[in-house]
Coordinates of C-alpha atoms in Angstrom, one line a residue:
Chain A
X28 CA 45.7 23.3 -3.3
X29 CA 47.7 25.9 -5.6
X30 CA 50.7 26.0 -4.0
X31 CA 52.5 27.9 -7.1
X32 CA 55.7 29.9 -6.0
X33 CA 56.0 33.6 -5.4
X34 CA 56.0 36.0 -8.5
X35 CA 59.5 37.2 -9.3
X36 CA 61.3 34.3 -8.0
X37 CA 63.9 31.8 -10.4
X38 CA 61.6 30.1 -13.0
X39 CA 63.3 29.1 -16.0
X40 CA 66.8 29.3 -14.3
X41 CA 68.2 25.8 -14.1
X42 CA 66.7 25.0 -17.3
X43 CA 68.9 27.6 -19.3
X44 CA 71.7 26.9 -16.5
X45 CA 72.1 22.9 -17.4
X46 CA 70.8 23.2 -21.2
X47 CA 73.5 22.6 -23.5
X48 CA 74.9 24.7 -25.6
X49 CA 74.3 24.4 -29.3
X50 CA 77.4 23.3 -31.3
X51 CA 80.2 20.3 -30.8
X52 CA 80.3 19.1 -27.4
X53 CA 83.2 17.9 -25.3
X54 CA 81.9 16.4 -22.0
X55 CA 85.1 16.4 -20.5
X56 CA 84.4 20.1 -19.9
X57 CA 81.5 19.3 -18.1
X58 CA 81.8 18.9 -14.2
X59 CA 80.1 15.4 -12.7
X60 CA 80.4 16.6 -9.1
X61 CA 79.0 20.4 -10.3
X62 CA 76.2 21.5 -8.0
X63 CA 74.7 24.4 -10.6
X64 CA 72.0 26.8 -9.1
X65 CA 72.0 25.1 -5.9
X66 CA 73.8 26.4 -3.0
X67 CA 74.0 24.3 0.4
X68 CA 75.1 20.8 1.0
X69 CA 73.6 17.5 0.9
X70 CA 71.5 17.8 3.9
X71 CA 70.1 21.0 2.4
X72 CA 69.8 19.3 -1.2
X73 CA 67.6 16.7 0.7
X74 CA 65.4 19.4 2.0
X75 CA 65.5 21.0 -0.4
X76 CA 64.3 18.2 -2.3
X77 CA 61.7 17.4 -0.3
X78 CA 60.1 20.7 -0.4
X79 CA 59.4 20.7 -4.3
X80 CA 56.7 18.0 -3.6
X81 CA 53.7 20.0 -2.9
X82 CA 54.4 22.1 -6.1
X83 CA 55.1 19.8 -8.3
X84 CA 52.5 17.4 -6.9
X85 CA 50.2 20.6 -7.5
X86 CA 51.0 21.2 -10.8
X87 CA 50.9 17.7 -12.0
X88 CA 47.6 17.3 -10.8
X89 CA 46.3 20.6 -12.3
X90 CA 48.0 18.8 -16.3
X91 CA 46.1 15.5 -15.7
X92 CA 42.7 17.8 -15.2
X93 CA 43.6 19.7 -18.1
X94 CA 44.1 16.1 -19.9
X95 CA 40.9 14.7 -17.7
X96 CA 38.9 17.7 -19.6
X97 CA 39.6 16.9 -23.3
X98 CA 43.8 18.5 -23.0
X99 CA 46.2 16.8 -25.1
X100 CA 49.2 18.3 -24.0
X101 CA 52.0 16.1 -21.7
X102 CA 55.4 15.8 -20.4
X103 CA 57.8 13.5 -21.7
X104 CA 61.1 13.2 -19.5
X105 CA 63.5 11.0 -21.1
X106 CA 66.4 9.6 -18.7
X107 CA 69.7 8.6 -20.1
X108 CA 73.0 8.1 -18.9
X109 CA 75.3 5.3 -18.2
X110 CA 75.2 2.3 -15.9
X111 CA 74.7 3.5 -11.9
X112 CA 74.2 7.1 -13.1
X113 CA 70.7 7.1 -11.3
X114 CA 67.9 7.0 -13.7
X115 CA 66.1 5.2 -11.1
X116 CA 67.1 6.9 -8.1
X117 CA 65.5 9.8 -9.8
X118 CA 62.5 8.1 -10.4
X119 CA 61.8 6.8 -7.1
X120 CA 63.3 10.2 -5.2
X121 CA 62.0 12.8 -7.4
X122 CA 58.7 11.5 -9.5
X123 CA 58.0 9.2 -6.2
X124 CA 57.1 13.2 -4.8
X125 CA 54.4 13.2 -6.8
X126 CA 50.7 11.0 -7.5
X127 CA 51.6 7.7 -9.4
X128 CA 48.0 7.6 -11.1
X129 CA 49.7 10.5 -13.2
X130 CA 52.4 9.2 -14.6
X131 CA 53.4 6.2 -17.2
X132 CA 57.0 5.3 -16.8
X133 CA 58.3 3.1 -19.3
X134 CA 62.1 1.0 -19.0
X135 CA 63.5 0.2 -22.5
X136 CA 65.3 -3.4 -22.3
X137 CA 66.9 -4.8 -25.5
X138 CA 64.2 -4.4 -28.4
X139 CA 62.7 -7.9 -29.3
X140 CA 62.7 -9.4 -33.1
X141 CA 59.1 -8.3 -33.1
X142 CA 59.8 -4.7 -32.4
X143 CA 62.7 -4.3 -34.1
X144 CA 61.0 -5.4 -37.2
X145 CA 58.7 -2.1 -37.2
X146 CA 61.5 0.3 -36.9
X147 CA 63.6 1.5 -33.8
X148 CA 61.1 4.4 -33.2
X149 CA 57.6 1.8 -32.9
X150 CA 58.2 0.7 -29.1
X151 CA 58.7 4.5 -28.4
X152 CA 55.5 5.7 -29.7
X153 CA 53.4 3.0 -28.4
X154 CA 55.3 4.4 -24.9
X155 CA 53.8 7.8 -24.9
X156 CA 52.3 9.5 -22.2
X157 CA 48.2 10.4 -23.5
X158 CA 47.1 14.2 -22.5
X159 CA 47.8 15.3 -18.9
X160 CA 50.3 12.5 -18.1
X161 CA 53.9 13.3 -17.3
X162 CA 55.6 9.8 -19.1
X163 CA 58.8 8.6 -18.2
X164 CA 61.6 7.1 -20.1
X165 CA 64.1 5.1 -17.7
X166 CA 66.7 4.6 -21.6
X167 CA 64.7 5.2 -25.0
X168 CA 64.9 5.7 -28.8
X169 CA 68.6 7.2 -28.0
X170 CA 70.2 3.6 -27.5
X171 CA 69.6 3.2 -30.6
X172 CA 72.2 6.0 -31.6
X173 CA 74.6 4.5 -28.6
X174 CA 74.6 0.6 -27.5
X175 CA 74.1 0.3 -30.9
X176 CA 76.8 2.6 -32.2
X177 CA 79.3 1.3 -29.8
X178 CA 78.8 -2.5 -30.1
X179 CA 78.0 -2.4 -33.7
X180 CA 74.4 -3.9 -33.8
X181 CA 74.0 -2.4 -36.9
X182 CA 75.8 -0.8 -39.9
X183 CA 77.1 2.5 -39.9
X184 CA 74.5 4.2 -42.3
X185 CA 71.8 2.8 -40.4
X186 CA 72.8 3.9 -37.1
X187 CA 73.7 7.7 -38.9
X188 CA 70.4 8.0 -40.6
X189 CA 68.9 7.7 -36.9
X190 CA 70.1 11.3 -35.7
X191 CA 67.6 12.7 -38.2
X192 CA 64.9 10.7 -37.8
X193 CA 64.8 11.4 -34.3
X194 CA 65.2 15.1 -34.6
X195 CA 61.8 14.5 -37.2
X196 CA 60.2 12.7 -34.5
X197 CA 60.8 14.4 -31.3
X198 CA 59.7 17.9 -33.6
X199 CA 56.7 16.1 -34.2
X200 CA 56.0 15.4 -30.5
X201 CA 56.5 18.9 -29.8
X202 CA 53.6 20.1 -32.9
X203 CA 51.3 17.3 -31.2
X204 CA 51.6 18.9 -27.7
X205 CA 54.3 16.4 -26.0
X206 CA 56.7 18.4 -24.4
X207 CA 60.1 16.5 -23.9
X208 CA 62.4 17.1 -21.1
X209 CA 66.2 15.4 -22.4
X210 CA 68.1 14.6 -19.3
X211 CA 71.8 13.1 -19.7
X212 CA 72.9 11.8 -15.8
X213 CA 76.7 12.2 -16.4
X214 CA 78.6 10.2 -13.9
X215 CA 82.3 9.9 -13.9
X216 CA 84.4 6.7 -14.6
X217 CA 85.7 6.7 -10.8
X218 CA 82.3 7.0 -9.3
X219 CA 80.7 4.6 -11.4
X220 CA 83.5 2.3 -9.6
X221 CA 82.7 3.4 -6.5
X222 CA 78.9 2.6 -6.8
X223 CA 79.5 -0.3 -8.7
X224 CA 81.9 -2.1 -5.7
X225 CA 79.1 -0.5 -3.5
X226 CA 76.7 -3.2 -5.5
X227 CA 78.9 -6.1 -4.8
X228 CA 79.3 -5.0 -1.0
X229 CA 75.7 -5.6 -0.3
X230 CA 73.8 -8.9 -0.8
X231 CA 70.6 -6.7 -0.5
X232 CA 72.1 -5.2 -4.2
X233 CA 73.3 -8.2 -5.7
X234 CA 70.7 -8.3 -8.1
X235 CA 71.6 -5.1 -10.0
X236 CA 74.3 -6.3 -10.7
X237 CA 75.5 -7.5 -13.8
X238 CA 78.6 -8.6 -14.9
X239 CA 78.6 -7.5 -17.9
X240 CA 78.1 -3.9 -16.1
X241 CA 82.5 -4.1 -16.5
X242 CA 82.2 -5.2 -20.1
X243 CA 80.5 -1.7 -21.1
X244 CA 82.3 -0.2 -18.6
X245 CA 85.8 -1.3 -20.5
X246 CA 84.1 0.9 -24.3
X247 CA 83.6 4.0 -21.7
X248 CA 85.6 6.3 -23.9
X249 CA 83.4 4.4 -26.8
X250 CA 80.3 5.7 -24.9
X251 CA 81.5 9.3 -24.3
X252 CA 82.1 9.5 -27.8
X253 CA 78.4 8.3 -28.9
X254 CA 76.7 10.6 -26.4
X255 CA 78.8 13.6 -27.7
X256 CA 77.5 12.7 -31.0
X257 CA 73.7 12.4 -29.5
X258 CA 74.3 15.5 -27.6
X259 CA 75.3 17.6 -30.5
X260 CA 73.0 16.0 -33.7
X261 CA 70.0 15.7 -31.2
X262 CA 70.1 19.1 -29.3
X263 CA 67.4 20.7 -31.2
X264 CA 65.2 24.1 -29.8
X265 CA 61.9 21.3 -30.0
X266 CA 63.9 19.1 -27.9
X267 CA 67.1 20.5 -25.7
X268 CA 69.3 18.1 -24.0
X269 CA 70.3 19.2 -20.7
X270 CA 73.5 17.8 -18.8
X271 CA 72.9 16.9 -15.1
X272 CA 75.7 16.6 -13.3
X273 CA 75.4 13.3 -11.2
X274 CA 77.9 12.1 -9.2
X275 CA 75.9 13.6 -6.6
X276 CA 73.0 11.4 -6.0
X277 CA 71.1 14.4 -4.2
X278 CA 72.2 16.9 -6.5
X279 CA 70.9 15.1 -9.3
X280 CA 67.4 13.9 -7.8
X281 CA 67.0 17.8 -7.1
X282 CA 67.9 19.0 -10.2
X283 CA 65.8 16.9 -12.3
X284 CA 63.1 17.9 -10.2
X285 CA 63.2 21.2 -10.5
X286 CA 63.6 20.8 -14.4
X287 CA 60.6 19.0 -14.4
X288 CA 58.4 22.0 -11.9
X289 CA 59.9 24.3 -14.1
X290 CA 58.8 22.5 -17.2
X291 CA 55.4 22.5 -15.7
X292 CA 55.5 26.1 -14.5
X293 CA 55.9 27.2 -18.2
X294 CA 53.3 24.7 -19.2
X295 CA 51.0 26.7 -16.8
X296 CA 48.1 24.4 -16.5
X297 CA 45.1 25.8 -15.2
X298 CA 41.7 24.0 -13.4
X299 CA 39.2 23.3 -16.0
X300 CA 35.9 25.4 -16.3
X301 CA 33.0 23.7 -14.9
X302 CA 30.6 22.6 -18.5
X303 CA 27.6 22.1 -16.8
X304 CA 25.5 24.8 -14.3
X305 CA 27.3 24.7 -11.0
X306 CA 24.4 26.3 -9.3
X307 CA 21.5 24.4 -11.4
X308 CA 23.6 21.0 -9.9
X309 CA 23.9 22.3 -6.5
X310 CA 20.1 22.8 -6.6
X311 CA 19.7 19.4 -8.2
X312 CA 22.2 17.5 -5.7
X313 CA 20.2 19.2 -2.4
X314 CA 17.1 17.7 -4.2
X315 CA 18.6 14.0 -4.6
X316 CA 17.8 11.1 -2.4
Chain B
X2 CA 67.4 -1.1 4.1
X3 CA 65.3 -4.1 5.7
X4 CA 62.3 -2.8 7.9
X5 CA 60.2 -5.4 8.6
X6 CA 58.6 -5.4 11.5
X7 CA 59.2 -7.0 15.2
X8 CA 58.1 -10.4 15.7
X9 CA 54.9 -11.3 17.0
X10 CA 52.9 -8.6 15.6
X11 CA 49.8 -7.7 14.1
X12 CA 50.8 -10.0 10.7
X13 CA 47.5 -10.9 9.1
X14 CA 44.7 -9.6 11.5
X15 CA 43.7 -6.2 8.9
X16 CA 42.9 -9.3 6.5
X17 CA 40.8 -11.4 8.0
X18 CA 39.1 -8.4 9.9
X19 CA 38.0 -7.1 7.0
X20 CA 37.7 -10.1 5.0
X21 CA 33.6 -11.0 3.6
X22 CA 32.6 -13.9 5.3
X23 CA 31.3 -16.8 2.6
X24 CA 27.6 -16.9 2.3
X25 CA 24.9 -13.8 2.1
X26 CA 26.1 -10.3 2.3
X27 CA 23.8 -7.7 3.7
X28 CA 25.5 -3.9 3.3
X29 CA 23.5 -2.4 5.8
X30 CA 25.2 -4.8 8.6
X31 CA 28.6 -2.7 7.8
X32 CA 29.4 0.4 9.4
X33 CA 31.0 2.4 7.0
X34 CA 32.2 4.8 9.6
X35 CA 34.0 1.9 11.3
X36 CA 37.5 2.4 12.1
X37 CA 38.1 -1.3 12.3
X38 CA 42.1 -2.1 13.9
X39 CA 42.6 0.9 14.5
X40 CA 43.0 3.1 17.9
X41 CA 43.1 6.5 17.5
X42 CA 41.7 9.8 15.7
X43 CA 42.1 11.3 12.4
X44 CA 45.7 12.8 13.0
X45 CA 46.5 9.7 14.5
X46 CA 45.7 7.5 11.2
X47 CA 47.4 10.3 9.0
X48 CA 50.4 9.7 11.0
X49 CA 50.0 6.0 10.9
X50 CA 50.2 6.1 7.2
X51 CA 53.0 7.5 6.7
X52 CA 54.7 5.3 9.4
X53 CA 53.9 2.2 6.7
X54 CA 55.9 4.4 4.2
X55 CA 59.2 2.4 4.6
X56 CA 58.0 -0.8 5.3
X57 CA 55.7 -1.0 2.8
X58 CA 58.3 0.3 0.2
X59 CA 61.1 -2.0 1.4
X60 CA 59.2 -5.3 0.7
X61 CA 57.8 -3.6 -2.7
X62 CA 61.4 -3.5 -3.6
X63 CA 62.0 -6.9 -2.3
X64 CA 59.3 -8.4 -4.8
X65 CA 60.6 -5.8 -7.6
X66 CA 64.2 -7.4 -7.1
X67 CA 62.9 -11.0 -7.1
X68 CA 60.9 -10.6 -10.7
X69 CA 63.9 -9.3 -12.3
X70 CA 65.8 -12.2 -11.2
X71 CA 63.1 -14.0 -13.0
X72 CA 60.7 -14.4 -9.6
X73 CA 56.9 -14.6 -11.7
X74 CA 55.1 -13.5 -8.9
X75 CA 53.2 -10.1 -8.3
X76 CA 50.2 -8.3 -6.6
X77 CA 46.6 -7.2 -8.2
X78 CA 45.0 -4.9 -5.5
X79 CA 41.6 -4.1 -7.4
X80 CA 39.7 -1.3 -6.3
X81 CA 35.7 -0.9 -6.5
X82 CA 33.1 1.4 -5.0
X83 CA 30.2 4.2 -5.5
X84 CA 31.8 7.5 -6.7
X85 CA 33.7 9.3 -4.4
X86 CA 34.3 6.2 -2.1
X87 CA 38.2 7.1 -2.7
X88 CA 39.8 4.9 -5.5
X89 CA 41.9 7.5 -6.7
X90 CA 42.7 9.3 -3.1
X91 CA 43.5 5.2 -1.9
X92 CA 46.6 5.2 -5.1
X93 CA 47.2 8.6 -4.2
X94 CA 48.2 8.5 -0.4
X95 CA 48.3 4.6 0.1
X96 CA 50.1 3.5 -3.5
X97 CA 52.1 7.1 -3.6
X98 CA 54.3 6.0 -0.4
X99 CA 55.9 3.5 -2.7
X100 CA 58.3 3.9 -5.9
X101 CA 56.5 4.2 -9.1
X102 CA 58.8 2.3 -10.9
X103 CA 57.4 -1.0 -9.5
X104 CA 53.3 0.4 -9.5
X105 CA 51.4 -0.7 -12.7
X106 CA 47.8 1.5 -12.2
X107 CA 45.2 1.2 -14.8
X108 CA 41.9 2.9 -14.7
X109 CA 38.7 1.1 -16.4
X110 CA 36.7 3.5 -18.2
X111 CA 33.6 2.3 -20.7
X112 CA 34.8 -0.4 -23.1
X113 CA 35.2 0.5 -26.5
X114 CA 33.8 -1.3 -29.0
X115 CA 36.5 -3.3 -29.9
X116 CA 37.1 -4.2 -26.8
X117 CA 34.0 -5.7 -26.2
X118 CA 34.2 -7.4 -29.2
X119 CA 37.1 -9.4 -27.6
X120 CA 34.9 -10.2 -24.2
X121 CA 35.0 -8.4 -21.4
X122 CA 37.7 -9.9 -19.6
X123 CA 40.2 -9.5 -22.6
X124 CA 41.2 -5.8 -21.6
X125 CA 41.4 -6.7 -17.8
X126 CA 44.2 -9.5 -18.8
X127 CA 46.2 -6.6 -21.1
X128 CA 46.7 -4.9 -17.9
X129 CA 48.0 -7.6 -15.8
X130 CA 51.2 -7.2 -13.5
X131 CA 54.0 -8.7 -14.5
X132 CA 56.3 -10.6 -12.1
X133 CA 57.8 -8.3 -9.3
X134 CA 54.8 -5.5 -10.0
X135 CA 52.2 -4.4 -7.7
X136 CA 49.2 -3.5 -10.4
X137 CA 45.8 -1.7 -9.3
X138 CA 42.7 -1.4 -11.2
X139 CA 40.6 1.5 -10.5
X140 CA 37.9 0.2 -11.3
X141 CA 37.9 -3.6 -12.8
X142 CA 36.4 -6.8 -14.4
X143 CA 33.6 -5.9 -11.7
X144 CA 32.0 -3.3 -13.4
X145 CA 30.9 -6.0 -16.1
X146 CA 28.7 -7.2 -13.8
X147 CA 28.1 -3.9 -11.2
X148 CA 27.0 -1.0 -14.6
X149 CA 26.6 -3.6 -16.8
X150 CA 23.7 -5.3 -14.7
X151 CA 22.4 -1.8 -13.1
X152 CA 21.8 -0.3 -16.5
X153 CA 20.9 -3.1 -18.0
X154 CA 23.9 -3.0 -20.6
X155 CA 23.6 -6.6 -21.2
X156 CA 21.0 -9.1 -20.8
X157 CA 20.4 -10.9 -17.8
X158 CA 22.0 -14.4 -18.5
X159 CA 24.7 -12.5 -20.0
X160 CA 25.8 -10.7 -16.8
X161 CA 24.4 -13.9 -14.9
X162 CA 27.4 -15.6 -16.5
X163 CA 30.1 -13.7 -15.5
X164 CA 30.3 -14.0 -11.9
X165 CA 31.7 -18.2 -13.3
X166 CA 34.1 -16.5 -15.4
X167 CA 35.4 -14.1 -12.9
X168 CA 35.8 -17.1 -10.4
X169 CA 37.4 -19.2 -13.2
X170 CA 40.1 -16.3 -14.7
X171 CA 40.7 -15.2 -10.4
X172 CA 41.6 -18.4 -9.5
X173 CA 44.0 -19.1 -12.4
X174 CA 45.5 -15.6 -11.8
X175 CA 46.3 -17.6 -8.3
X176 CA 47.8 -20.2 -10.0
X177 CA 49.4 -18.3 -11.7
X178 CA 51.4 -16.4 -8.8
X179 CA 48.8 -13.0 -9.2
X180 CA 48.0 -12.6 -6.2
X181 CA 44.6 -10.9 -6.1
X182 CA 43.5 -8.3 -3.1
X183 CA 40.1 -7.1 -3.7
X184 CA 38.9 -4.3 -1.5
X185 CA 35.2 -2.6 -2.0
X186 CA 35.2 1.3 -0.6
X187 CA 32.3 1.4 1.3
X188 CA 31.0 4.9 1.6
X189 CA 27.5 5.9 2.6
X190 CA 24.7 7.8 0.6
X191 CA 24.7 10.7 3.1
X192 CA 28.8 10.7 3.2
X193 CA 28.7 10.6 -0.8
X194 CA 26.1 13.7 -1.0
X195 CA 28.4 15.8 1.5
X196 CA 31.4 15.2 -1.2
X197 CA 29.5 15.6 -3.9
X198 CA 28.3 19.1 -2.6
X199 CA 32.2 19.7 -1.7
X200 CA 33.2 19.1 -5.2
X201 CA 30.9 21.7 -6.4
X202 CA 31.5 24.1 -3.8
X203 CA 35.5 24.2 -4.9
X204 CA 36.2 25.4 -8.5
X205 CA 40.0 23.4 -8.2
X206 CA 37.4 20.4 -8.2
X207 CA 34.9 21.0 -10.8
X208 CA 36.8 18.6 -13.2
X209 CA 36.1 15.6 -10.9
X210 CA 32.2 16.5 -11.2
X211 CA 30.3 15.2 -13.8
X212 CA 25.8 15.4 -13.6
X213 CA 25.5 11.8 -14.5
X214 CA 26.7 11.0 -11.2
X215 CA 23.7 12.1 -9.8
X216 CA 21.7 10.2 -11.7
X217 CA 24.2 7.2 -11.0
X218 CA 23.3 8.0 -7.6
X219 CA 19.5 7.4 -8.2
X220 CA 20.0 4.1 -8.7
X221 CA 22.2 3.9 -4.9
X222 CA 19.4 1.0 -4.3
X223 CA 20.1 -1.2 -7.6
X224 CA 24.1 -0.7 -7.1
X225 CA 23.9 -1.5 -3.4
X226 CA 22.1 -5.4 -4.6
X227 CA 25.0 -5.4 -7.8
X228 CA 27.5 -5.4 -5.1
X229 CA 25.8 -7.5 -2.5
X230 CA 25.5 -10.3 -5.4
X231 CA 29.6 -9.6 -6.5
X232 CA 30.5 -9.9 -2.4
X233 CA 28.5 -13.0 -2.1
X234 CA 29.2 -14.8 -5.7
X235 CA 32.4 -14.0 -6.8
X236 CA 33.9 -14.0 -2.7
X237 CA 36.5 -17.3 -3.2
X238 CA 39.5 -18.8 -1.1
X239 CA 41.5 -17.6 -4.3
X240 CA 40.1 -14.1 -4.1
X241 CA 38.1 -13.0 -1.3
X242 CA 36.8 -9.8 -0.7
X243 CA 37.1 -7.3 2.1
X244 CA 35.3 -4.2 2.5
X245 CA 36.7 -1.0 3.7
X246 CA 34.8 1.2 5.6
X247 CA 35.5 4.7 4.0
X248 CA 33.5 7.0 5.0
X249 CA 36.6 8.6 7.2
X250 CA 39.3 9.2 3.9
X251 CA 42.2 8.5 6.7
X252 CA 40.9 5.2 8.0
X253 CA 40.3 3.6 4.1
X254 CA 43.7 5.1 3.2
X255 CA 45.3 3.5 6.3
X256 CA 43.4 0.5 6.1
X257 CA 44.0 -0.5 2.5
X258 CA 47.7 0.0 2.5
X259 CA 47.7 -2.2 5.6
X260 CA 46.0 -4.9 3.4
X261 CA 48.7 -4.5 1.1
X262 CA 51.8 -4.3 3.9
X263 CA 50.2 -7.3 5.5
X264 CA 49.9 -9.3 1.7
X265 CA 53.6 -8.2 1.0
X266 CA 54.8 -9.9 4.2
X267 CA 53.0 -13.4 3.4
X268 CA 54.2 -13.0 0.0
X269 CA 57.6 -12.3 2.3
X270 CA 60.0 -11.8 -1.0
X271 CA 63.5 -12.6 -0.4
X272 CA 66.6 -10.3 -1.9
X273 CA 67.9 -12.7 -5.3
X274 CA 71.4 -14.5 -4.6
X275 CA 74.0 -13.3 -6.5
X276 CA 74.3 -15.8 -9.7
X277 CA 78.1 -15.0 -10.5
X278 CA 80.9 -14.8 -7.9
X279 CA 81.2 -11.9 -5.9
X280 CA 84.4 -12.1 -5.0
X281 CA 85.8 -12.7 -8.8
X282 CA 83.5 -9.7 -9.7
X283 CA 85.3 -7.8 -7.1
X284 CA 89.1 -8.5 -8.3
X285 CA 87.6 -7.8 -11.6
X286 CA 86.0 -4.5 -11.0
X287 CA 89.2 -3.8 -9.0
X288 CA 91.3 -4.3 -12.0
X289 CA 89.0 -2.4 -14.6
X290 CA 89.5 0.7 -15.9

């Protein structure tokens, strides 16, 4: 079963490597077709891809015994990024590596009336992963701070008062044990075109696609702007962003996986100690019918 | 991305092989060692498996694409049997070959109190599918009239009265488009004490060990006529039940996920047609940004 990786070896490394620097951020300075801390080509991403499965699938299931055995700690990864960036490409390619009994993936639509009512932040905490579980957010609590910055669904001092009361909330998740993994899919304007003409190729893809897909697409520079803003007011040392360069579709699966096993790695779960007599229930089991 | 199988093929027999037939049910006349449509040894079945992988998730995504184009239909595969029969192993090996993002898994522990304040089928409908979703219930509706009857939890015409109300609430989850796959793990006593002993011999496993379940195994007698009277009462045109002989981990694995393949392909989703014009959306992606 324990499958955990040599001593010595790169833990901790593409965390730092793709974590973003503290201070204003200009994405044009970031690379969409960057393949950080991985060397080889696509076939080799693949593989490469492939063979995180048994350890992450290991150290998943050693958090949901910790959770099984009274553990309140989890892993919250939180996928943003714009339209055809892969959110869930890396879903299906990286946390379809692993056991779907631990996990609780949640995709944020439009809020309804109802939820908007109690707060942008409500739907969010009703979302979160219990102890041992590795959640998932396919878009969360940060469109608030960008569809609804960039098409004006609400006033100016209501979408700037959200920075903060994120940055209050995700610290809170960190106190109670959540541990939140922010992962922004950056995808240039040309590739988005390219996948997006790649949708209307294919009948088998018709239906995701949207045509208001091209409507956002037309407030792109809009968008860059809001996420620079998210990426600077929300980059906090309880809850990093990290920029994954994705116009790569196996670069990014990769990537995010290995954030994720190294997330786990320094999480460090270990198999619960037996509370009962091991030997007085081996005796008692031999005696049963 | 369209796998579906060759004409002419096995379409259907797993289903009705394994399906309860109406009347009496007598356990003992079911080999759980069986290896029922299937030819071939262990590493055989492993491989087999794994060879459903892309069929199984192409029609998944087939029924995924059709509820978000508003398709209401889904699948409830509901899992029951004796601990250690393989609930959680079956979502592991069988449900893990498909993409998490279309899996909704819920695992019934004891009711709370306010839960059963609400009746006990109030929970079960919280946890329904929606449209395009493949749900599973570890564990189920069934244990309100399996542990509930066993330990006496509620009185005799109370439990006497729920086998109605599962047949009424199953059939309008037919109606409904739910379509409900029940399969009981059938493991035997002596197959049960060898994995019990295994989970006590292996201190990655002492977490999944808890003594009650020897004394739920005491009572291996009074479970054995709970489930007998669930197979025979509650075993409808709407729902019926198949058992799954799982004393071999491969076969039940194999076997179940060939239940589901095989529901998938009567279900036989179709890819949503486009509702806009493709070739419009093309000239205007074209002359976008």
């Amino acid at each position: 079963m324990a499958k955990k990786k040599a001593a010595g070896g790169s833990s901790g490394r593409l965390l730092e490597a793709l974590r973003v620097p503290f201070g204003a951020v200009d994405l044009s300075t970031f690379d969409p077709r960057a393949t950080t801390g991985f060397e080889g080509d696509k076939e080799a991403g693949k593989v490469a891809l492939a063979g995180l499965g048994d350890e992450v699938s290991d150290w998943q299931e050693r958090l949901f015994a910790e959770g099984r055995s009274g553990g309140t700690r989890s892993v919250l990864l939180v996928l943003q990024g714009m339209d055809t960036s892969g959110k869930g490409g890396v879903i299906r390619h990286g946390a379809g590596l692993m056991d779907p009994q631990g996990l609780r993936i949640t995709s944020f639509k439009a809020p309804t009336a109802a939820e908007k009512r109690r707060g942008f932040l409500w739907r969010i905490k009703q979302a979160l992963p219990g102890g041992g579980i590795i959640g998932i957010f396919d878009r969360s609590h940060y469109e608030d701070v960008l569809i609804a910055r960039v098409r004006e669904l609400v006033a100016p001092p209501v979408w700037n008062r959200r920075y903060g009361m994120i940055n209050d909330f995700e610290q809170e998740l960190a106190e109670n044990g959540v541990h939140v993994l922010k992962c922004f899919l950056h995808v240039s304007a040309q590739e988005q075109k390219v996948r997006l003409a790649a949708r209307l190729d294919d009948p088998t893809k018709h239906w995701k696609y949207n045509p208001a897909d091209i409507d956002e697409r037309e407030l792109w520079p809009a968008y860059a702007e809001a996420y620079e803003a998210v990426l600077e007011r929300c980059n906090t040392d309880a809850a990093p962003w990290h920029v994954i360069p994705s116009d790569r579709k196996w670069y990014r699966n990769w990537a995010v996986t290995t954030l994720l096993l190294e997330t786990l790695r320094e999480l460090d779960p270990q198999w619960p100690k037996a509370d009962f007599e091991v030997e007085a229930e081996k005796a008692r089991l031999a005696a049963a019918l």
